[in-house]
Amino acid sequence: MSGVVIIGGGQAAVQLAASLRENGYGERVTIAAAEAAPPYQRPPLSKAFLKGEVSSANLLLRADNFYTGNVIDLRLGDKATAIDRRGRKVQLASGRSLPYAHVVLATGSRNRRLDVPGSDLDGIFYLRSLADAETIKARLGGLTQVVVIGGGFVGLELACVMRDLGASVVVLEAADRPMGRAISQKMSHHLMEAHAGSGLDFLLGAKIARFSGASGRVAGIETADGVTIPADMVLVGIGADAEMGLARDCGLAVSNGIHVDDHLSTTDPAVHAIGDCALFENPVAGRRLRLESVQNAVDQARCLAATLSGRPQAYRNVPWFWSDQGDRRLQIAGLTEGHDSSIVRGDVARGRFSIFCYAGERLLGVESINQASDHMIARRLLASRVTLAPEQAADASFDLKALAVAAEKIPANA
């Protein structure tokens, strides 16, 4: 047997390798990573790392001796360039090839780029890798005016960090509200008002026409309607696309990601995909989707490890997310897109509350600000068959924790 070859060096890849060994998988396990840096955490790059609260060494997912101690062949800086499905080999940029019984695509995603005049000026940055974060961090001294393009999770995290470091910050968002595709209108408006109150400026409905510069360096941004905003640094966060070139080139089904079944196998049963690049059927949402989150990467890795170790599992996990934005921690359990009603529970004025989002009588998801207990309860309820009715969520005296405890006592096959 040739074992498992994992393409990618992020959270999903490392978790899969670790879980395979934990499950007693005895064949060869190889991680082929394009980056030269040992596998690291990405979420802190937009927050604690830029603020100097953690070093690159603190970001490592595992110590070096983890890989050697678990007989995991970690190949860094050697990008996979092709998958030979007939010959069951992965071709690497170095010219070497890796035979496999199973190959797992954990290739993640890549930043969408702005293609407008001036987009090649110095001082315009995208954040995806540790190298990106180190470049941005090295340029933080003396900044006065930062423009963040994109009001999603990463954009707002970066905006809050730049504000905390003393810069004047303007957030440009193409939609009519920040994080419009990810959270409810109520939560979006709350966060925008809170951030505006702490010094961030927002320009909504903004379409970038061009960047202006001086001596090869960015100096400002002009929008399509003629608004000019000065900038000595621009941070762009306008979303990401799945890294699926390898899958497409070897003939696998792809669209907004690499198509997988409920056991995370592609249209070739010897090839699998997990994490940001995988497009999977989600029973919570009732449709195919692609999730960019640590939870999804880790849970899919554990699920696939069980399957490859001879204990097949279908992926059914409830999605959850978080985003630290200044003094507010946003946590989301489930998927709130498509809700037709919502109930606020908690103290909005103090910034400690949750929004329960429903489609009819069905709870789709819960968005919480600085309410970790609500978030954990929501995850337990959404994973169970217990119903939280809208009138119960609206009743401040109703014991959510007791309902969640009761839910956990019900057998999964009941």
CSV table of C-alpha atoms in Angstrom, one decimal:
chain,number,residue,atom,x,y,z
A,1,MET,CA,0.0,0.0,0.0
A,2,SER,CA,1.1,3.6,-0.7
A,3,GLY,CA,-0.8,5.2,2.1
A,4,VAL,CA,-2.3,8.7,2.2
A,5,VAL,CA,-0.9,11.8,0.5
A,6,ILE,CA,-2.3,15.1,1.8
A,7,ILE,CA,-1.9,18.1,-0.5
A,8,GLY,CA,-1.8,21.3,1.5
A,9,GLY,CA,-0.2,22.5,4.7
A,10,GLY,CA,-3.0,24.1,6.7
A,11,GLN,CA,-5.3,23.2,9.5
A,12,ALA,CA,-7.2,20.5,7.6
A,13,ALA,CA,-4.1,18.8,6.4
A,14,VAL,CA,-2.4,18.6,9.8
A,15,GLN,CA,-5.6,17.6,11.6
A,16,LEU,CA,-6.1,14.8,9.1
A,17,ALA,CA,-2.6,13.5,9.6
A,18,ALA,CA,-2.9,13.6,13.4
A,19,SER,CA,-6.3,12.0,13.4
A,20,LEU,CA,-5.2,9.2,11.1
A,21,ARG,CA,-2.4,8.3,13.6
A,22,GLU,CA,-4.8,8.6,16.5
A,23,ASN,CA,-7.1,6.2,14.8
A,24,GLY,CA,-4.3,3.7,14.4
A,25,TYR,CA,-3.8,4.1,10.7
A,26,GLY,CA,-0.5,2.3,10.0
A,27,GLU,CA,0.3,3.1,6.4
A,28,ARG,CA,2.4,6.0,5.1
A,29,VAL,CA,1.1,9.5,5.7
A,30,THR,CA,2.7,12.3,3.7
A,31,ILE,CA,1.9,16.1,3.8
A,32,ALA,CA,3.0,18.0,0.6
A,33,ALA,CA,2.8,21.7,1.4
A,34,ALA,CA,3.6,24.5,-1.0
A,35,GLU,CA,4.7,26.9,1.7
A,36,ALA,CA,8.1,26.6,3.2
A,37,ALA,CA,7.0,27.6,6.7
A,38,PRO,CA,5.9,24.8,9.0
A,39,PRO,CA,2.1,24.5,9.3
A,40,TYR,CA,0.6,27.4,11.3
A,41,GLN,CA,-2.6,28.9,12.5
A,42,ARG,CA,-4.1,31.5,10.1
A,43,PRO,CA,-6.8,33.3,12.2
A,44,PRO,CA,-4.3,35.1,14.5
A,45,LEU,CA,-2.6,36.7,11.5
A,46,SER,CA,-5.3,39.4,11.2
A,47,LYS,CA,-5.3,40.2,14.9
A,48,ALA,CA,-2.8,39.1,17.6
A,49,PHE,CA,0.2,38.6,15.2
A,50,LEU,CA,-0.1,42.1,13.7
A,51,LYS,CA,-0.5,43.6,17.1
A,52,GLY,CA,2.7,41.8,18.3
A,53,GLU,CA,0.9,39.7,20.9
A,54,VAL,CA,2.1,36.4,19.4
A,55,SER,CA,5.2,35.5,17.5
A,56,SER,CA,5.4,33.3,14.4
A,57,ALA,CA,6.7,30.5,16.7
A,58,ASN,CA,3.5,30.7,18.7
A,59,LEU,CA,1.4,30.1,15.6
A,60,LEU,CA,2.7,26.6,14.9
A,61,LEU,CA,0.0,24.0,14.7
A,62,ARG,CA,2.3,21.3,15.9
A,63,ALA,CA,5.9,21.2,17.1
A,64,ASP,CA,8.5,19.8,14.7
A,65,ASN,CA,8.9,16.6,16.8
A,66,PHE,CA,5.2,15.8,16.3
A,67,TYR,CA,5.7,14.9,12.7
A,68,THR,CA,8.8,12.8,13.2
A,69,GLY,CA,7.3,11.2,16.3
A,70,ASN,CA,4.2,10.2,14.4
A,71,VAL,CA,6.0,9.1,11.3
A,72,ILE,CA,4.4,11.8,9.2
A,73,ASP,CA,6.5,12.8,6.2
A,74,LEU,CA,6.2,16.6,6.1
A,75,ARG,CA,7.4,18.0,2.8
A,76,LEU,CA,7.6,21.8,2.9
A,77,GLY,CA,8.1,24.2,-0.1
A,78,ASP,CA,7.4,21.5,-2.7
A,79,LYS,CA,4.1,22.3,-4.4
A,80,ALA,CA,1.9,19.6,-5.9
A,81,THR,CA,1.6,20.2,-9.6
A,82,ALA,CA,-0.5,17.3,-10.9
A,83,ILE,CA,-2.5,14.2,-9.9
A,84,ASP,CA,-2.1,11.2,-12.0
A,85,ARG,CA,-5.3,9.3,-11.2
A,86,ARG,CA,-4.6,6.4,-13.4
A,87,GLY,CA,-1.1,5.8,-12.0
A,88,ARG,CA,-2.1,7.0,-8.5
A,89,LYS,CA,0.8,9.4,-8.2
A,90,VAL,CA,1.1,13.1,-7.1
A,91,GLN,CA,3.6,15.0,-9.1
A,92,LEU,CA,5.6,17.7,-7.2
A,93,ALA,CA,7.3,20.8,-8.4
A,94,SER,CA,10.7,19.3,-7.4
A,95,GLY,CA,10.2,16.6,-10.0
A,96,ARG,CA,9.5,13.9,-7.4
A,97,SER,CA,6.3,11.9,-7.4
A,98,LEU,CA,4.4,10.4,-4.5
A,99,PRO,CA,2.4,7.2,-4.9
A,100,TYR,CA,-0.9,7.0,-3.1
A,101,ALA,CA,-3.7,4.7,-2.1
A,102,HIS,CA,-5.7,7.8,-1.2
A,103,VAL,CA,-5.0,11.5,-2.0
A,104,VAL,CA,-6.6,14.3,0.0
A,105,LEU,CA,-7.0,17.8,-1.4
A,106,ALA,CA,-6.7,20.2,1.5
A,107,THR,CA,-5.6,23.1,-0.7
A,108,GLY,CA,-7.6,25.8,0.9
A,109,SER,CA,-8.5,29.0,-0.8
A,110,ARG,CA,-6.9,32.1,-2.4
A,111,ASN,CA,-7.7,35.8,-2.2
A,112,ARG,CA,-9.8,37.4,-4.8
A,113,ARG,CA,-7.8,40.3,-6.4
A,114,LEU,CA,-8.7,43.8,-7.4
A,115,ASP,CA,-7.9,44.5,-11.1
A,116,VAL,CA,-8.2,48.2,-11.5
A,117,PRO,CA,-5.7,50.9,-12.6
A,118,GLY,CA,-2.9,51.3,-10.0
A,119,SER,CA,-3.5,47.9,-8.3
A,120,ASP,CA,0.2,47.2,-8.6
A,121,LEU,CA,1.3,50.1,-6.5
A,122,ASP,CA,3.4,49.5,-3.4
A,123,GLY,CA,1.4,49.7,-0.2
A,124,ILE,CA,-1.5,47.6,-1.4
A,125,PHE,CA,-1.7,44.4,0.6
A,126,TYR,CA,-3.6,41.1,0.7
A,127,LEU,CA,-3.5,38.9,3.8
A,128,ARG,CA,-3.5,35.1,3.4
A,129,SER,CA,-0.2,33.8,4.5
A,130,LEU,CA,2.3,34.3,7.3
A,131,ALA,CA,4.6,35.9,4.8
A,132,ASP,CA,1.8,38.4,3.9
A,133,ALA,CA,1.3,39.2,7.6
A,134,GLU,CA,5.1,39.7,8.2
A,135,THR,CA,5.2,42.1,5.2
A,136,ILE,CA,2.3,44.1,6.5
A,137,LYS,CA,3.7,44.2,10.1
A,138,ALA,CA,7.0,45.5,8.9
A,139,ARG,CA,5.2,48.5,7.3
A,140,LEU,CA,3.1,49.5,10.3
A,141,GLY,CA,5.3,52.2,11.7
A,142,GLY,CA,4.3,55.8,11.0
A,143,LEU,CA,0.9,55.0,9.3
A,144,THR,CA,-1.7,57.7,9.5
A,145,GLN,CA,-4.4,56.7,7.0
A,146,VAL,CA,-5.3,53.1,6.3
A,147,VAL,CA,-8.1,52.1,3.9
A,148,VAL,CA,-9.6,48.6,4.2
A,149,ILE,CA,-11.4,47.4,1.1
A,150,GLY,CA,-14.0,44.8,2.1
A,151,GLY,CA,-16.3,44.7,5.1
A,152,GLY,CA,-16.2,41.0,5.8
A,153,PHE,CA,-14.8,39.2,8.8
A,154,VAL,CA,-11.1,39.7,7.9
A,155,GLY,CA,-11.6,43.2,6.7
A,156,LEU,CA,-13.2,44.3,10.0
A,157,GLU,CA,-10.7,42.5,12.0
A,158,LEU,CA,-7.9,44.3,10.2
A,159,ALA,CA,-9.7,47.6,10.5
A,160,CYS,CA,-10.0,47.2,14.3
A,161,VAL,CA,-6.3,46.3,14.6
A,162,MET,CA,-5.2,49.3,12.5
A,163,ARG,CA,-7.4,51.6,14.6
A,164,ASP,CA,-6.0,50.2,17.8
A,165,LEU,CA,-2.5,50.9,16.5
A,166,GLY,CA,-3.4,54.5,16.0
A,167,ALA,CA,-4.2,54.9,12.4
A,168,SER,CA,-7.3,56.6,10.9
A,169,VAL,CA,-9.2,53.9,9.2
A,170,VAL,CA,-11.8,54.0,6.4
A,171,VAL,CA,-13.7,50.7,5.4
A,172,LEU,CA,-14.9,50.6,1.9
A,173,GLU,CA,-17.7,48.0,1.3
A,174,ALA,CA,-19.4,47.3,-2.0
A,175,ALA,CA,-22.7,46.2,-0.4
A,176,ASP,CA,-25.1,48.3,1.6
A,177,ARG,CA,-23.9,46.9,4.9
A,178,PRO,CA,-20.8,45.1,6.3
A,179,MET,CA,-20.7,41.3,6.4
A,180,GLY,CA,-24.0,41.3,4.6
A,181,ARG,CA,-23.6,37.7,3.2
A,182,ALA,CA,-22.6,36.2,6.5
A,183,ILE,CA,-24.8,37.7,9.3
A,184,SER,CA,-28.3,39.1,9.9
A,185,GLN,CA,-29.1,42.7,9.2
A,186,LYS,CA,-29.6,43.4,12.9
A,187,MET,CA,-26.2,42.1,13.8
A,188,SER,CA,-24.6,43.9,10.8
A,189,HIS,CA,-26.0,47.2,11.9
A,190,HIS,CA,-25.0,46.7,15.5
A,191,LEU,CA,-21.4,46.0,14.6
A,192,MET,CA,-21.2,48.9,12.1
A,193,GLU,CA,-22.6,51.3,14.7
A,194,ALA,CA,-20.3,50.0,17.4
A,195,HIS,CA,-17.2,50.3,15.1
A,196,ALA,CA,-18.2,53.7,13.9
A,197,GLY,CA,-18.6,54.8,17.6
A,198,SER,CA,-15.0,53.6,18.3
A,199,GLY,CA,-13.5,55.5,15.3
A,200,LEU,CA,-13.9,53.5,12.1
A,201,ASP,CA,-15.4,55.3,9.1
A,202,PHE,CA,-17.5,53.4,6.6
A,203,LEU,CA,-18.2,54.1,3.0
A,204,LEU,CA,-20.9,51.7,1.8
A,205,GLY,CA,-21.9,50.9,-1.8
A,206,ALA,CA,-18.3,51.8,-2.8
A,207,LYS,CA,-16.9,50.6,-6.1
A,208,ILE,CA,-13.2,51.1,-6.6
A,209,ALA,CA,-12.3,52.9,-9.9
A,210,ARG,CA,-8.5,53.3,-9.4
A,211,PHE,CA,-5.6,53.7,-7.1
A,212,SER,CA,-3.6,56.9,-7.2
A,213,GLY,CA,0.1,57.0,-6.3
A,214,ALA,CA,3.3,58.9,-6.0
A,215,SER,CA,6.8,57.6,-6.7
A,216,GLY,CA,5.3,54.1,-7.2
A,217,ARG,CA,3.6,54.0,-3.8
A,218,VAL,CA,-0.2,54.2,-3.2
A,219,ALA,CA,-1.5,57.5,-2.1
A,220,GLY,CA,-5.2,57.2,-2.4
A,221,ILE,CA,-8.3,55.5,-3.8
A,222,GLU,CA,-10.9,56.9,-6.1
A,223,THR,CA,-14.4,55.4,-6.2
A,224,ALA,CA,-16.6,55.1,-9.3
A,225,ASP,CA,-18.7,58.0,-8.1
A,226,GLY,CA,-15.7,60.3,-7.8
A,227,VAL,CA,-14.9,60.1,-4.0
A,228,THR,CA,-11.2,60.3,-3.3
A,229,ILE,CA,-9.8,58.9,-0.1
A,230,PRO,CA,-6.1,59.4,0.9
A,231,ALA,CA,-4.2,56.3,2.0
A,232,ASP,CA,-0.7,55.4,3.0
A,233,MET,CA,-1.7,51.7,3.2
A,234,VAL,CA,-4.5,49.7,1.6
A,235,LEU,CA,-5.6,46.3,2.9
A,236,VAL,CA,-7.8,44.3,0.5
A,237,GLY,CA,-10.2,41.6,1.8
A,238,ILE,CA,-12.9,41.0,-0.8
A,239,GLY,CA,-13.3,37.3,-0.4
A,240,ALA,CA,-11.6,34.1,-1.5
A,241,ASP,CA,-12.0,31.4,-4.1
A,242,ALA,CA,-11.3,27.7,-3.6
A,243,GLU,CA,-8.0,26.3,-4.7
A,244,MET,CA,-9.2,23.7,-7.1
A,245,GLY,CA,-6.9,23.7,-10.0
A,246,LEU,CA,-5.4,20.3,-9.3
A,247,ALA,CA,-8.9,18.8,-9.1
A,248,ARG,CA,-10.1,20.5,-12.3
A,249,ASP,CA,-6.9,19.5,-14.2
A,250,CYS,CA,-7.3,15.8,-13.3
A,251,GLY,CA,-10.9,15.7,-14.4
A,252,LEU,CA,-12.8,15.9,-11.1
A,253,ALA,CA,-16.1,17.7,-10.7
A,254,VAL,CA,-15.7,21.3,-9.6
A,255,SER,CA,-17.8,24.5,-9.5
A,256,ASN,CA,-17.6,26.8,-6.5
A,257,GLY,CA,-15.3,24.2,-4.9
A,258,ILE,CA,-14.3,20.5,-5.3
A,259,HIS,CA,-17.5,18.4,-5.3
A,260,VAL,CA,-17.5,15.8,-2.5
A,261,ASP,CA,-20.1,13.3,-1.2
A,262,ASP,CA,-21.2,13.0,2.4
A,263,HIS,CA,-18.1,10.9,3.1
A,264,LEU,CA,-15.9,13.7,1.6
A,265,SER,CA,-14.9,11.7,-1.5
A,266,THR,CA,-14.7,13.3,-4.9
A,267,THR,CA,-16.0,11.7,-8.1
A,268,ASP,CA,-12.9,9.5,-7.8
A,269,PRO,CA,-13.3,7.3,-4.7
A,270,ALA,CA,-9.5,7.4,-4.2
A,271,VAL,CA,-9.4,11.2,-4.1
A,272,HIS,CA,-11.0,13.3,-1.3
A,273,ALA,CA,-11.3,17.0,-0.4
A,274,ILE,CA,-11.6,18.7,2.9
A,275,GLY,CA,-11.6,22.3,4.3
A,276,ASP,CA,-12.0,25.5,2.4
A,277,CYS,CA,-11.7,23.9,-1.0
A,278,ALA,CA,-14.5,21.3,-0.5
A,279,LEU,CA,-18.1,21.8,-1.8
A,280,PHE,CA,-20.3,19.5,0.3
A,281,GLU,CA,-23.9,18.8,1.0
A,282,ASN,CA,-24.8,20.3,4.4
A,283,PRO,CA,-27.9,19.0,6.1
A,284,VAL,CA,-28.1,22.1,8.3
A,285,ALA,CA,-28.4,24.4,5.3
A,286,GLY,CA,-30.1,21.9,3.1
A,287,ARG,CA,-27.8,22.6,0.2
A,288,ARG,CA,-24.3,22.3,-1.1
A,289,LEU,CA,-21.9,24.9,0.3
A,290,ARG,CA,-18.2,25.7,0.9
A,291,LEU,CA,-17.1,26.9,4.3
A,292,GLU,CA,-13.9,28.8,5.2
A,293,SER,CA,-13.6,28.1,8.9
A,294,VAL,CA,-11.3,26.3,11.3
A,295,GLN,CA,-14.2,24.3,12.6
A,296,ASN,CA,-15.1,22.9,9.2
A,297,ALA,CA,-11.5,22.1,8.4
A,298,VAL,CA,-10.9,20.3,11.7
A,299,ASP,CA,-14.2,18.4,11.7
A,300,GLN,CA,-14.0,17.3,8.1
A,301,ALA,CA,-10.4,16.1,8.7
A,302,ARG,CA,-11.5,14.0,11.7
A,303,CYS,CA,-14.5,12.6,9.8
A,304,LEU,CA,-12.3,11.6,6.8
A,305,ALA,CA,-9.7,10.1,9.0
A,306,ALA,CA,-12.3,7.8,10.5
A,307,THR,CA,-13.4,6.7,7.1
A,308,LEU,CA,-9.8,6.1,5.8
A,309,SER,CA,-9.1,4.1,9.0
A,310,GLY,CA,-12.0,1.7,8.3
A,311,ARG,CA,-14.8,3.3,10.2
A,312,PRO,CA,-16.8,5.3,7.6
A,313,GLN,CA,-18.6,8.4,8.8
A,314,ALA,CA,-20.8,10.8,7.0
A,315,TYR,CA,-20.1,14.5,7.6
A,316,ARG,CA,-23.1,16.1,9.4
A,317,ASN,CA,-21.5,18.6,11.7
A,318,VAL,CA,-23.1,21.9,12.6
A,319,PRO,CA,-21.1,24.9,11.2
A,320,TRP,CA,-19.8,27.5,13.7
A,321,PHE,CA,-17.6,30.5,13.3
A,322,TRP,CA,-16.0,33.3,15.3
A,323,SER,CA,-14.5,36.8,14.7
A,324,ASP,CA,-12.7,39.0,17.2
A,325,GLN,CA,-13.4,42.6,16.3
A,326,GLY,CA,-12.0,45.0,18.9
A,327,ASP,CA,-13.7,44.3,22.2
A,328,ARG,CA,-16.5,42.3,20.6
A,329,ARG,CA,-16.3,38.6,19.9
A,330,LEU,CA,-18.8,37.5,17.3
A,331,GLN,CA,-19.7,33.8,17.4
A,332,ILE,CA,-22.1,32.2,15.0
A,333,ALA,CA,-23.7,28.7,15.3
A,334,GLY,CA,-25.4,27.4,12.3
A,335,LEU,CA,-26.1,29.3,9.1
A,336,THR,CA,-28.5,32.3,9.3
A,337,GLU,CA,-28.8,33.0,5.6
A,338,GLY,CA,-32.4,32.9,4.5
A,339,HIS,CA,-34.0,33.6,7.8
A,340,ASP,CA,-37.4,35.4,7.8
A,341,SER,CA,-37.6,36.4,11.5
A,342,SER,CA,-35.2,37.0,14.3
A,343,ILE,CA,-35.3,37.3,18.1
A,344,VAL,CA,-32.9,39.3,20.2
A,345,ARG,CA,-32.0,38.0,23.6
A,346,GLY,CA,-29.7,39.8,26.0
A,347,ASP,CA,-28.4,43.3,26.6
A,348,VAL,CA,-27.7,45.0,23.2
A,349,ALA,CA,-26.7,48.3,24.9
A,350,ARG,CA,-23.9,46.5,26.9
A,351,GLY,CA,-22.8,44.5,23.8
A,352,ARG,CA,-23.8,41.1,25.3
A,353,PHE,CA,-26.6,39.6,23.4
A,354,SER,CA,-27.6,36.9,20.9
A,355,ILE,CA,-29.9,36.9,17.8
A,356,PHE,CA,-31.9,33.8,17.1
A,357,CYS,CA,-32.6,33.5,13.4
A,358,TYR,CA,-35.6,31.5,12.2
A,359,ALA,CA,-37.2,30.3,9.0
A,360,GLY,CA,-40.8,29.8,10.1
A,361,GLU,CA,-40.5,27.8,13.3
A,362,ARG,CA,-37.1,26.3,12.4
A,363,LEU,CA,-34.0,27.7,14.1
A,364,LEU,CA,-31.4,28.2,11.5
A,365,GLY,CA,-28.6,29.7,13.5
A,366,VAL,CA,-27.6,32.0,16.4
A,367,GLU,CA,-25.4,35.0,16.3
A,368,SER,CA,-23.8,36.0,19.6
A,369,ILE,CA,-21.8,39.0,20.8
A,370,ASN,CA,-19.8,38.3,24.0
A,371,GLN,CA,-22.2,35.6,24.9
A,372,ALA,CA,-20.2,32.4,24.8
A,373,SER,CA,-22.7,30.4,26.8
A,374,ASP,CA,-25.5,31.2,24.3
A,375,HIS,CA,-23.2,30.1,21.5
A,376,MET,CA,-22.3,26.8,23.1
A,377,ILE,CA,-26.0,26.1,23.8
A,378,ALA,CA,-26.9,26.9,20.2
A,379,ARG,CA,-24.4,24.5,18.9
A,380,ARG,CA,-25.8,21.7,21.1
A,381,LEU,CA,-29.4,22.5,20.1
A,382,LEU,CA,-28.7,22.7,16.4
A,383,ALA,CA,-26.9,19.3,16.6
A,384,SER,CA,-29.9,17.7,18.2
A,385,ARG,CA,-33.5,17.1,17.2
A,386,VAL,CA,-34.8,19.2,20.1
A,387,THR,CA,-36.8,22.3,19.0
A,388,LEU,CA,-36.4,25.8,20.4
A,389,ALA,CA,-39.6,27.5,19.5
A,390,PRO,CA,-39.5,31.3,18.7
A,391,GLU,CA,-41.6,32.1,21.7
A,392,GLN,CA,-39.2,30.2,24.0
A,393,ALA,CA,-36.2,32.1,22.6
A,394,ALA,CA,-38.2,35.4,23.1
A,395,ASP,CA,-38.9,34.5,26.8
A,396,ALA,CA,-36.0,35.8,28.8
A,397,SER,CA,-36.9,33.5,31.7
A,398,PHE,CA,-36.8,30.4,29.6
A,399,ASP,CA,-33.9,28.1,30.6
A,400,LEU,CA,-31.9,27.6,27.4
A,401,LYS,CA,-29.2,25.6,29.2
A,402,ALA,CA,-31.7,23.1,30.6
A,403,LEU,CA,-33.1,22.5,27.1
A,404,ALA,CA,-29.6,21.9,25.7
A,405,VAL,CA,-28.8,19.4,28.5
A,406,ALA,CA,-32.1,17.6,27.8
A,407,ALA,CA,-31.1,17.5,24.1
A,408,GLU,CA,-27.8,15.8,24.8
A,409,LYS,CA,-29.7,13.0,26.7
A,410,ILE,CA,-31.7,12.0,23.6
A,411,PRO,CA,-30.0,9.2,21.5
A,412,ALA,CA,-28.9,10.3,18.1
A,413,ASN,CA,-31.0,7.6,16.4
A,414,ALA,CA,-34.1,8.3,18.5
